[in-house]
Amino acid sequence: MLSTKVNPYEMAVKQLEEVASFIKLKPSILEYLKHPKREFIISIPVRMDDGSVKIFTGYRVQHNFALGPTKGGFRYHPDVTLDEVRALAMWMTWKCAVMDLPYGGAKGGVKVDPKQLSDNELERLTRRYAFELIPIIGPEKDIPAPDVNTNPRTMAWFMDTYSMSVGYTSPGVVTGKPIEIGGSKGRVEATGKGVVFILNEVLNRLGMNPQDVRIAIQGFGNVGTHAAFDAYKLGCKIVAVSDVSGGLYEPSGLDIPTLFDWAIQNPNKHLSSYPEYSKITNKDLLELEDIDVLIPAALEGVITENNADNIKAKIIIEGANGPTTPDAEKMLLGKGKIVVPDVVANAGGVTVSYFEWVQDLQSFFWEEEEINNKLKKIMVKAFDRVWTYSKEQNISLRMAAYAYAVSKVARALELRGIFP
Ligand code: GLU
């Protein structure tokens, strides 16, 4: 889905340079932050079920650890590149900083189409990837989590491999695990839930009633399904959803609870095989006429200068990481649209990951209600600070979020100094 013209790392550096000039960041610190702290590239040999051996390329990039251990998911996708993982790692640094989490940013990925692998092959791939990362991960070093095409089951294999290697069970090495082995209640729903907390805040500020709000969601994975469910519960009409195969459109509103159950029960089926509703393409979904809110919740680089002018929604809430290119964002803002950046909008996932890690380190687990209340409090506080600053300074929400995050990381770097 990523347009060939958009290099995500260049996009991330461009965003950083813009905020650096706004906050008058020291050139030496800007230079420091442009470069990831550490990059791991691994060849992962996997014995396939037919006895042959295939080599997959895996990455882990740790962008910065000024504020704490690095944190961020890992994805399985055929389009994974080093530059994509670099960008995603940098965005995790800003995301953790803007939410006031005691973490730096990291990201990982393996260039693989997981749908082409059997469960046993996926397990071997995950275990070998985890094993290769052992020198650089750990509850105090770098804590992976789910991302695109990885899930609690992947995290269970990852945690077991690390634990077998160190000789004791170490739940805190990874978050997003199944609840039975140290996962947190509410983690699976957290990213989508957080997107809707933010949606609600935006609607309140604009004086819009959720019952009058029409939404399209691109991406029907972990983020899209839960965002759709919570937005539906809030009273909004979800008129379109899509996945890689295309989307479903119903102007009077989709029956989200039924669609949600279908998606959970059929994890390997695409929406194009859903028997009801008109079918639309991903391109058409982004450009729908009759929507107020667009939630891109799939991959980066889907709103570019090629389609930004065609987007009709007034509010764009970034459920995915990096869905809007800097040029496209300028075009959207020029038309008076509101773009809530990924580092705030989708931060619910990493925030409950933080809760999971804290629970694992203390071996003391919280109730779901407590988790959701804490999540809401943190998200509303971060959003409110970003919204207020953007109004005061007359800057975009992204610039406001980055100004806070980059200043915070820069301050930590200055306090710590350069070693040796
Ligand atoms: N992959 C998610 C993100 O992009 C979650 C990361 C985490 O929980 O550490 O924010």
CSV table of C-alpha atoms and ligand atoms in Angstrom, one decimal:
chain,number,residue,atom,x,y,z
A,1,MET,CA,0.0,0.0,0.0
A,2,LEU,CA,3.0,2.3,0.6
A,3,SER,CA,3.5,4.5,-2.4
A,4,THR,CA,6.9,3.9,-3.9
A,5,LYS,CA,7.7,7.6,-3.8
A,6,VAL,CA,7.4,8.0,0.0
A,7,ASN,CA,10.4,6.9,2.0
A,8,PRO,CA,9.1,6.7,5.6
A,9,TYR,CA,12.5,7.5,7.2
A,10,GLU,CA,12.9,10.7,5.0
A,11,MET,CA,9.3,11.6,6.0
A,12,ALA,CA,10.2,11.1,9.7
A,13,VAL,CA,13.4,13.2,9.4
A,14,LYS,CA,11.5,15.9,7.6
A,15,GLN,CA,8.9,16.1,10.4
A,16,LEU,CA,11.8,16.3,12.9
A,17,GLU,CA,13.5,19.0,11.0
A,18,GLU,CA,10.3,21.1,10.9
A,19,VAL,CA,9.8,20.9,14.6
A,20,ALA,CA,13.5,21.5,15.3
A,21,SER,CA,13.3,24.8,13.6
A,22,PHE,CA,10.1,25.7,15.5
A,23,ILE,CA,11.5,24.9,18.9
A,24,LYS,CA,15.0,26.2,18.0
A,25,LEU,CA,16.6,22.9,18.8
A,26,LYS,CA,20.4,22.9,19.0
A,27,PRO,CA,21.8,21.7,15.7
A,28,SER,CA,23.9,19.1,17.5
A,29,ILE,CA,20.9,17.6,19.2
A,30,LEU,CA,18.9,17.6,15.9
A,31,GLU,CA,21.8,15.7,14.3
A,32,TYR,CA,21.9,13.2,17.2
A,33,LEU,CA,18.1,12.6,17.0
A,34,LYS,CA,18.1,12.0,13.2
A,35,HIS,CA,20.3,8.9,13.8
A,36,PRO,CA,19.0,5.7,15.4
A,37,LYS,CA,21.0,4.6,18.3
A,38,ARG,CA,21.3,1.1,17.2
A,39,GLU,CA,20.3,-1.0,14.2
A,40,PHE,CA,20.2,-4.8,14.0
A,41,ILE,CA,19.8,-6.6,10.6
A,42,ILE,CA,19.4,-10.4,10.9
A,43,SER,CA,19.2,-13.2,8.5
A,44,ILE,CA,16.6,-15.7,9.9
A,45,PRO,CA,16.9,-19.2,8.5
A,46,VAL,CA,13.6,-21.1,8.9
A,47,ARG,CA,13.2,-24.8,8.2
A,48,MET,CA,10.0,-25.0,6.2
A,49,ASP,CA,7.5,-27.8,6.6
A,50,ASP,CA,8.6,-29.4,3.3
A,51,GLY,CA,12.2,-29.7,4.7
A,52,SER,CA,13.7,-26.8,2.7
A,53,VAL,CA,15.3,-23.8,4.4
A,54,LYS,CA,14.2,-20.3,3.6
A,55,ILE,CA,16.1,-17.1,4.8
A,56,PHE,CA,14.1,-14.1,5.9
A,57,THR,CA,15.5,-10.7,6.7
A,58,GLY,CA,14.6,-9.2,10.1
A,59,TYR,CA,15.3,-5.8,11.7
A,60,ARG,CA,15.2,-4.2,15.1
A,61,VAL,CA,16.0,-0.5,15.3
A,62,GLN,CA,16.4,1.3,18.7
A,63,HIS,CA,16.1,5.0,18.0
A,64,ASN,CA,16.8,6.6,21.4
A,65,PHE,CA,16.8,5.6,25.0
A,66,ALA,CA,17.3,8.9,26.8
A,67,LEU,CA,14.0,8.5,28.7
A,68,GLY,CA,14.2,4.8,29.5
A,69,PRO,CA,14.3,1.3,27.9
A,70,THR,CA,13.3,1.3,24.2
A,71,LYS,CA,9.7,0.2,23.4
A,72,GLY,CA,7.9,-0.7,20.2
A,73,GLY,CA,6.3,-3.5,18.3
A,74,PHE,CA,7.5,-5.7,15.5
A,75,ARG,CA,5.6,-6.5,12.3
A,76,TYR,CA,5.5,-9.2,9.7
A,77,HIS,CA,4.9,-7.8,6.2
A,78,PRO,CA,6.4,-8.4,2.8
A,79,ASP,CA,7.1,-4.6,2.4
A,80,VAL,CA,9.2,-4.2,5.5
A,81,THR,CA,12.4,-2.3,4.9
A,82,LEU,CA,15.2,-0.9,7.1
A,83,ASP,CA,14.0,2.7,6.4
A,84,GLU,CA,10.5,1.8,7.4
A,85,VAL,CA,11.6,0.3,10.7
A,86,ARG,CA,13.9,3.3,11.3
A,87,ALA,CA,10.9,5.7,10.8
A,88,LEU,CA,8.6,3.6,13.0
A,89,ALA,CA,11.3,3.5,15.7
A,90,MET,CA,11.7,7.3,15.7
A,91,TRP,CA,7.9,7.7,15.9
A,92,MET,CA,7.9,5.4,18.9
A,93,THR,CA,10.4,7.8,20.6
A,94,TRP,CA,8.0,10.7,20.1
A,95,LYS,CA,4.9,8.7,21.0
A,96,CYS,CA,6.3,7.5,24.3
A,97,ALA,CA,7.6,11.0,25.1
A,98,VAL,CA,4.3,12.7,24.3
A,99,MET,CA,2.4,10.3,26.5
A,100,ASP,CA,4.9,10.8,29.4
A,101,LEU,CA,5.9,7.1,29.4
A,102,PRO,CA,9.3,6.3,30.7
A,103,TYR,CA,10.5,4.8,27.5
A,104,GLY,CA,12.6,5.5,24.4
A,105,GLY,CA,11.5,4.2,20.9
A,106,ALA,CA,12.2,1.1,18.9
A,107,LYS,CA,10.6,-1.0,16.2
A,108,GLY,CA,11.2,-4.3,14.6
A,109,GLY,CA,10.0,-6.2,11.5
A,110,VAL,CA,10.5,-9.2,9.4
A,111,LYS,CA,10.1,-9.1,5.6
A,112,VAL,CA,7.7,-12.0,5.2
A,113,ASP,CA,4.1,-12.5,4.2
A,114,PRO,CA,2.8,-14.4,7.2
A,115,LYS,CA,-0.2,-15.7,5.3
A,116,GLN,CA,2.2,-17.8,3.2
A,117,LEU,CA,3.6,-19.6,6.3
A,118,SER,CA,2.0,-22.4,8.3
A,119,ASP,CA,1.6,-22.0,12.1
A,120,ASN,CA,4.6,-24.2,12.7
A,121,GLU,CA,6.8,-22.2,10.3
A,122,LEU,CA,5.6,-18.9,11.9
A,123,GLU,CA,6.5,-20.2,15.3
A,124,ARG,CA,10.0,-21.2,14.1
A,125,LEU,CA,10.5,-17.8,12.4
A,126,THR,CA,9.4,-16.0,15.6
A,127,ARG,CA,11.6,-18.1,17.9
A,128,ARG,CA,14.7,-17.6,15.8
A,129,TYR,CA,14.0,-13.8,15.4
A,130,ALA,CA,13.6,-13.6,19.2
A,131,PHE,CA,16.8,-15.6,19.8
A,132,GLU,CA,18.8,-13.5,17.5
A,133,LEU,CA,17.7,-10.3,19.3
A,134,ILE,CA,18.7,-11.6,22.8
A,135,PRO,CA,21.8,-9.5,23.1
A,136,ILE,CA,19.8,-6.3,22.7
A,137,ILE,CA,16.4,-7.0,24.3
A,138,GLY,CA,15.2,-7.5,27.9
A,139,PRO,CA,12.8,-5.9,30.4
A,140,GLU,CA,15.4,-3.2,31.2
A,141,LYS,CA,16.7,-2.8,27.6
A,142,ASP,CA,14.2,-3.0,24.9
A,143,ILE,CA,10.6,-4.4,25.1
A,144,PRO,CA,8.9,-5.5,21.9
A,145,ALA,CA,5.1,-5.8,21.4
A,146,PRO,CA,2.6,-6.6,18.6
A,147,ASP,CA,2.3,-4.6,15.5
A,148,VAL,CA,1.0,-5.3,11.9
A,149,ASN,CA,0.4,-9.1,11.5
A,150,THR,CA,1.8,-10.0,15.0
A,151,ASN,CA,-0.5,-10.8,17.9
A,152,PRO,CA,-0.6,-12.3,21.5
A,153,ARG,CA,0.3,-15.7,20.2
A,154,THR,CA,3.5,-14.3,18.5
A,155,MET,CA,4.4,-12.6,21.8
A,156,ALA,CA,3.9,-15.9,23.7
A,157,TRP,CA,6.5,-17.6,21.5
A,158,PHE,CA,8.8,-14.6,21.8
A,159,MET,CA,8.5,-14.6,25.6
A,160,ASP,CA,9.1,-18.3,25.9
A,161,THR,CA,12.2,-18.2,23.6
A,162,TYR,CA,13.8,-15.4,25.7
A,163,SER,CA,12.8,-17.1,29.0
A,164,MET,CA,14.3,-20.5,27.8
A,165,SER,CA,17.6,-18.7,26.9
A,166,VAL,CA,18.0,-16.8,30.2
A,167,GLY,CA,16.8,-19.8,32.2
A,168,TYR,CA,13.8,-18.3,34.0
A,169,THR,CA,10.4,-16.9,33.0
A,170,SER,CA,10.7,-13.3,32.1
A,171,PRO,CA,7.2,-12.0,31.2
A,172,GLY,CA,8.4,-8.3,31.1
A,173,VAL,CA,10.6,-8.9,28.0
A,174,VAL,CA,7.6,-8.4,25.7
A,175,THR,CA,4.1,-6.9,26.0
A,176,GLY,CA,0.8,-7.8,24.3
A,177,LYS,CA,1.1,-11.4,25.6
A,178,PRO,CA,-1.9,-13.6,26.3
A,179,ILE,CA,-3.4,-12.8,29.8
A,180,GLU,CA,-2.7,-16.3,31.1
A,181,ILE,CA,1.1,-15.7,30.9
A,182,GLY,CA,1.4,-12.2,32.2
A,183,GLY,CA,-0.5,-10.2,29.6
A,184,SER,CA,-2.6,-7.3,30.7
A,185,LYS,CA,-6.4,-7.1,30.6
A,186,GLY,CA,-7.4,-4.5,28.0
A,187,ARG,CA,-4.2,-4.7,25.9
A,188,VAL,CA,-5.8,-6.2,22.8
A,189,GLU,CA,-8.5,-3.5,22.7
A,190,ALA,CA,-6.3,-0.6,23.9
A,191,THR,CA,-5.2,0.9,20.6
A,192,GLY,CA,-8.7,1.1,19.1
A,193,LYS,CA,-10.2,2.2,22.4
A,194,GLY,CA,-7.6,5.0,22.6
A,195,VAL,CA,-8.5,6.1,19.0
A,196,VAL,CA,-12.1,6.5,20.1
A,197,PHE,CA,-11.2,8.3,23.3
A,198,ILE,CA,-9.4,10.8,21.1
A,199,LEU,CA,-12.3,10.9,18.6
A,200,ASN,CA,-14.6,11.8,21.5
A,201,GLU,CA,-12.4,14.6,22.7
A,202,VAL,CA,-12.2,16.1,19.2
A,203,LEU,CA,-16.0,15.9,18.7
A,204,ASN,CA,-16.6,17.6,22.1
A,205,ARG,CA,-14.3,20.4,21.2
A,206,LEU,CA,-16.0,20.9,17.9
A,207,GLY,CA,-19.5,20.7,19.5
A,208,MET,CA,-20.4,17.7,17.3
A,209,ASN,CA,-22.9,15.1,18.5
A,210,PRO,CA,-21.6,11.5,17.9
A,211,GLN,CA,-25.0,10.5,16.6
A,212,ASP,CA,-24.5,12.8,13.6
A,213,VAL,CA,-21.0,11.6,12.9
A,214,ARG,CA,-20.2,9.4,9.9
A,215,ILE,CA,-16.9,7.5,9.8
A,216,ALA,CA,-14.8,5.5,7.4
A,217,ILE,CA,-12.1,3.2,8.7
A,218,GLN,CA,-9.2,1.9,6.5
A,219,GLY,CA,-7.8,-1.2,8.0
A,220,PHE,CA,-9.8,-3.9,9.9
A,221,GLY,CA,-7.1,-5.5,11.9
A,222,ASN,CA,-6.6,-5.1,15.7
A,223,VAL,CA,-6.8,-1.3,15.6
A,224,GLY,CA,-9.6,-0.9,13.0
A,225,THR,CA,-11.9,-3.5,14.4
A,226,HIS,CA,-11.8,-2.2,18.0
A,227,ALA,CA,-12.0,1.4,16.9
A,228,ALA,CA,-15.1,0.6,14.8
A,229,PHE,CA,-16.6,-1.2,17.7
A,230,ASP,CA,-16.1,1.6,20.2
A,231,ALA,CA,-17.1,4.3,17.8
A,232,TYR,CA,-20.3,2.4,17.1
A,233,LYS,CA,-20.9,2.2,20.8
A,234,LEU,CA,-20.4,5.9,21.1
A,235,GLY,CA,-23.2,6.3,18.7
A,236,CYS,CA,-21.4,7.2,15.5
A,237,LYS,CA,-22.3,5.6,12.1
A,238,ILE,CA,-19.5,3.6,10.5
A,239,VAL,CA,-20.3,3.8,6.8
A,240,ALA,CA,-17.2,2.0,5.4
A,241,VAL,CA,-14.4,-0.3,6.5
A,242,SER,CA,-11.7,-2.0,4.5
A,243,ASP,CA,-8.7,-4.3,4.6
A,244,VAL,CA,-6.1,-5.2,2.0
A,245,SER,CA,-8.8,-6.9,-0.2
A,246,GLY,CA,-11.0,-3.7,-0.4
A,247,GLY,CA,-13.9,-2.5,1.6
A,248,LEU,CA,-17.6,-2.6,2.5
A,249,TYR,CA,-19.8,0.5,2.2
A,250,GLU,CA,-23.3,1.1,3.5
A,251,PRO,CA,-24.5,4.8,3.6
A,252,SER,CA,-27.0,4.0,6.4
A,253,GLY,CA,-24.3,2.5,8.6
A,254,LEU,CA,-22.7,-0.9,8.8
A,255,ASP,CA,-23.8,-3.4,11.5
A,256,ILE,CA,-20.5,-3.3,13.3
A,257,PRO,CA,-21.2,-5.8,16.1
A,258,THR,CA,-22.0,-8.5,13.5
A,259,LEU,CA,-19.0,-7.5,11.3
A,260,PHE,CA,-16.7,-7.4,14.4
A,261,ASP,CA,-17.7,-11.0,15.4
A,262,TRP,CA,-17.2,-12.2,11.9
A,263,ALA,CA,-13.7,-10.7,11.8
A,264,ILE,CA,-12.8,-12.2,15.1
A,265,GLN,CA,-14.1,-15.7,14.1
A,266,ASN,CA,-12.5,-15.6,10.6
A,267,PRO,CA,-9.1,-14.1,11.2
A,268,ASN,CA,-7.9,-15.5,7.8
A,269,LYS,CA,-10.7,-14.2,5.7
A,270,HIS,CA,-10.8,-10.9,3.9
A,271,LEU,CA,-13.7,-8.4,3.9
A,272,SER,CA,-14.1,-8.9,0.1
A,273,SER,CA,-15.6,-12.4,1.0
A,274,TYR,CA,-18.2,-10.8,3.3
A,275,PRO,CA,-21.6,-11.6,1.8
A,276,GLU,CA,-23.4,-8.3,2.5
A,277,TYR,CA,-23.0,-4.6,1.5
A,278,SER,CA,-21.6,-2.8,-1.5
A,279,LYS,CA,-17.9,-3.3,-2.2
A,280,ILE,CA,-15.5,-0.3,-2.5
A,281,THR,CA,-11.8,0.0,-3.1
A,282,ASN,CA,-9.4,1.4,-0.6
A,283,LYS,CA,-8.9,4.5,-2.8
A,284,ASP,CA,-12.6,5.2,-2.8
A,285,LEU,CA,-12.9,4.7,0.9
A,286,LEU,CA,-10.3,7.4,1.6
A,287,GLU,CA,-12.1,9.8,-0.8
A,288,LEU,CA,-15.8,9.1,0.3
A,289,GLU,CA,-18.0,12.2,0.0
A,290,ASP,CA,-20.4,11.6,2.9
A,291,ILE,CA,-18.1,11.2,5.9
A,292,ASP,CA,-17.0,13.5,8.7
A,293,VAL,CA,-14.2,11.4,10.1
A,294,LEU,CA,-11.6,9.3,8.3
A,295,ILE,CA,-9.5,6.8,10.4
A,296,PRO,CA,-6.6,5.4,8.5
A,297,ALA,CA,-5.7,2.3,10.6
A,298,ALA,CA,-3.6,0.2,8.2
A,299,LEU,CA,-0.1,1.2,6.9
A,300,GLU,CA,2.0,4.4,6.4
A,301,GLY,CA,2.0,6.6,3.4
A,302,VAL,CA,-1.6,6.2,2.2
A,303,ILE,CA,-2.6,9.9,2.2
A,304,THR,CA,-0.1,11.6,-0.1
A,305,GLU,CA,-0.1,14.7,-2.3
A,306,ASN,CA,-1.7,12.6,-5.0
A,307,ASN,CA,-5.0,12.0,-3.1
A,308,ALA,CA,-5.0,14.6,-0.2
A,309,ASP,CA,-7.1,17.1,-2.3
A,310,ASN,CA,-9.8,14.4,-2.8
A,311,ILE,CA,-10.3,13.7,0.9
A,312,LYS,CA,-13.7,15.0,2.0
A,313,ALA,CA,-13.6,14.1,5.7
A,314,LYS,CA,-13.1,17.1,8.0
A,315,ILE,CA,-11.3,15.1,10.7
A,316,ILE,CA,-8.5,12.6,10.1
A,317,ILE,CA,-7.5,10.5,13.1
A,318,GLU,CA,-4.3,8.5,12.5
A,319,GLY,CA,-4.9,5.0,13.9
A,320,ALA,CA,-2.0,3.7,11.8
A,321,ASN,CA,1.6,4.9,12.2
A,322,GLY,CA,2.6,7.5,9.5
A,323,PRO,CA,-0.4,7.3,7.2
A,324,THR,CA,-0.2,11.0,6.1
A,325,THR,CA,2.9,12.3,4.3
A,326,PRO,CA,4.1,15.8,5.3
A,327,ASP,CA,3.1,17.3,2.0
A,328,ALA,CA,-0.3,15.8,2.1
A,329,GLU,CA,-0.8,17.1,5.7
A,330,LYS,CA,0.0,20.6,4.5
A,331,MET,CA,-2.7,20.3,1.9
A,332,LEU,CA,-5.3,19.0,4.4
A,333,LEU,CA,-4.5,21.7,7.0
A,334,GLY,CA,-4.7,24.3,4.2
A,335,LYS,CA,-8.3,23.3,3.7
A,336,GLY,CA,-9.0,23.6,7.4
A,337,LYS,CA,-9.1,19.9,8.2
A,338,ILE,CA,-8.1,18.5,11.6
A,339,VAL,CA,-5.3,15.8,11.5
A,340,VAL,CA,-4.8,14.1,14.9
A,341,PRO,CA,-1.3,12.6,14.6
A,342,ASP,CA,-0.5,9.0,15.2
A,343,VAL,CA,1.8,9.7,18.2
A,344,VAL,CA,-1.3,10.8,20.1
A,345,ALA,CA,-4.2,9.0,18.3
A,346,ASN,CA,-2.8,5.5,18.4
A,347,ALA,CA,-0.9,5.7,21.7
A,348,GLY,CA,-3.4,3.6,23.6
A,349,GLY,CA,-1.6,0.4,22.6
A,350,VAL,CA,1.8,1.4,24.0
A,351,THR,CA,0.2,3.0,27.0
A,352,VAL,CA,-1.4,-0.3,28.1
A,353,SER,CA,1.8,-2.0,27.1
A,354,TYR,CA,3.4,0.2,29.7
A,355,PHE,CA,0.8,-1.0,32.2
A,356,GLU,CA,1.5,-4.6,31.3
A,357,TRP,CA,5.2,-4.2,31.8
A,358,VAL,CA,4.7,-2.5,35.2
A,359,GLN,CA,2.3,-5.3,36.2
A,360,ASP,CA,4.9,-8.0,35.1
A,361,LEU,CA,7.7,-6.3,37.0
A,362,GLN,CA,5.6,-6.2,40.2
A,363,SER,CA,3.8,-9.6,39.6
A,364,PHE,CA,0.7,-7.7,40.6
A,365,PHE,CA,-2.2,-7.5,38.2
A,366,TRP,CA,-5.0,-4.9,37.8
A,367,GLU,CA,-8.6,-5.1,36.9
A,368,GLU,CA,-9.8,-4.1,33.4
A,369,GLU,CA,-11.8,-1.1,34.7
A,370,GLU,CA,-8.7,0.3,36.5
A,371,ILE,CA,-6.7,-0.2,33.3
A,372,ASN,CA,-9.3,1.5,31.0
A,373,ASN,CA,-9.7,4.4,33.5
A,374,LYS,CA,-5.9,5.0,33.7
A,375,LEU,CA,-5.7,4.7,29.9
A,376,LYS,CA,-8.4,7.3,29.4
A,377,LYS,CA,-6.8,9.7,31.9
A,378,ILE,CA,-3.4,9.5,30.2
A,379,MET,CA,-4.8,9.9,26.7
A,380,VAL,CA,-7.1,12.8,27.5
A,381,LYS,CA,-4.3,14.6,29.4
A,382,ALA,CA,-1.9,14.2,26.5
A,383,PHE,CA,-4.5,15.2,23.9
A,384,ASP,CA,-5.6,18.2,25.9
A,385,ARG,CA,-2.0,19.5,26.2
A,386,VAL,CA,-1.4,19.0,22.5
A,387,TRP,CA,-4.7,20.7,21.5
A,388,THR,CA,-4.2,23.7,23.8
A,389,TYR,CA,-0.6,24.2,22.6
A,390,SER,CA,-1.6,24.0,19.0
A,391,LYS,CA,-4.3,26.7,19.5
A,392,GLU,CA,-2.0,28.9,21.5
A,393,GLN,CA,0.8,28.7,18.9
A,394,ASN,CA,-1.4,28.4,15.9
A,395,ILE,CA,0.4,25.2,14.7
A,396,SER,CA,-0.7,21.8,13.7
A,397,LEU,CA,-1.5,19.1,16.3
A,398,ARG,CA,1.4,17.1,15.0
A,399,MET,CA,3.8,20.1,15.4
A,400,ALA,CA,2.4,20.7,18.9
A,401,ALA,CA,2.8,17.0,19.9
A,402,TYR,CA,6.3,16.8,18.4
A,403,ALA,CA,7.3,20.1,20.1
A,404,TYR,CA,6.5,18.6,23.5
A,405,ALA,CA,8.1,15.2,22.7
A,406,VAL,CA,11.3,16.4,21.0
A,407,SER,CA,11.9,19.1,23.7
A,408,LYS,CA,11.4,16.4,26.4
A,409,VAL,CA,13.9,14.0,24.8
A,410,ALA,CA,16.4,16.9,24.1
A,411,ARG,CA,16.2,18.0,27.7
A,412,ALA,CA,17.0,14.4,28.9
A,413,LEU,CA,19.9,14.2,26.5
A,414,GLU,CA,21.3,17.5,27.8
A,415,LEU,CA,20.9,16.5,31.4
A,416,ARG,CA,22.6,13.1,30.8
A,417,GLY,CA,25.3,14.6,28.5
A,418,ILE,CA,27.3,12.8,25.9
A,419,PHE,CA,29.3,9.7,27.1
A,420,PRO,CA,32.2,9.6,27.8
B,1,GLU,N1,2.9,-1.4,17.8
B,1,GLU,C1,2.2,-0.5,18.6
B,1,GLU,C2,2.5,0.9,18.3
B,1,GLU,O1,2.9,1.2,17.2
B,1,GLU,C3,2.4,-0.8,20.1
B,1,GLU,C4,3.8,-0.7,20.6
B,1,GLU,C5,3.9,-1.3,22.0
B,1,GLU,O2,2.9,-1.6,22.6
B,1,GLU,O3,5.1,-1.3,22.5
B,1,GLU,O4,2.4,1.8,19.0
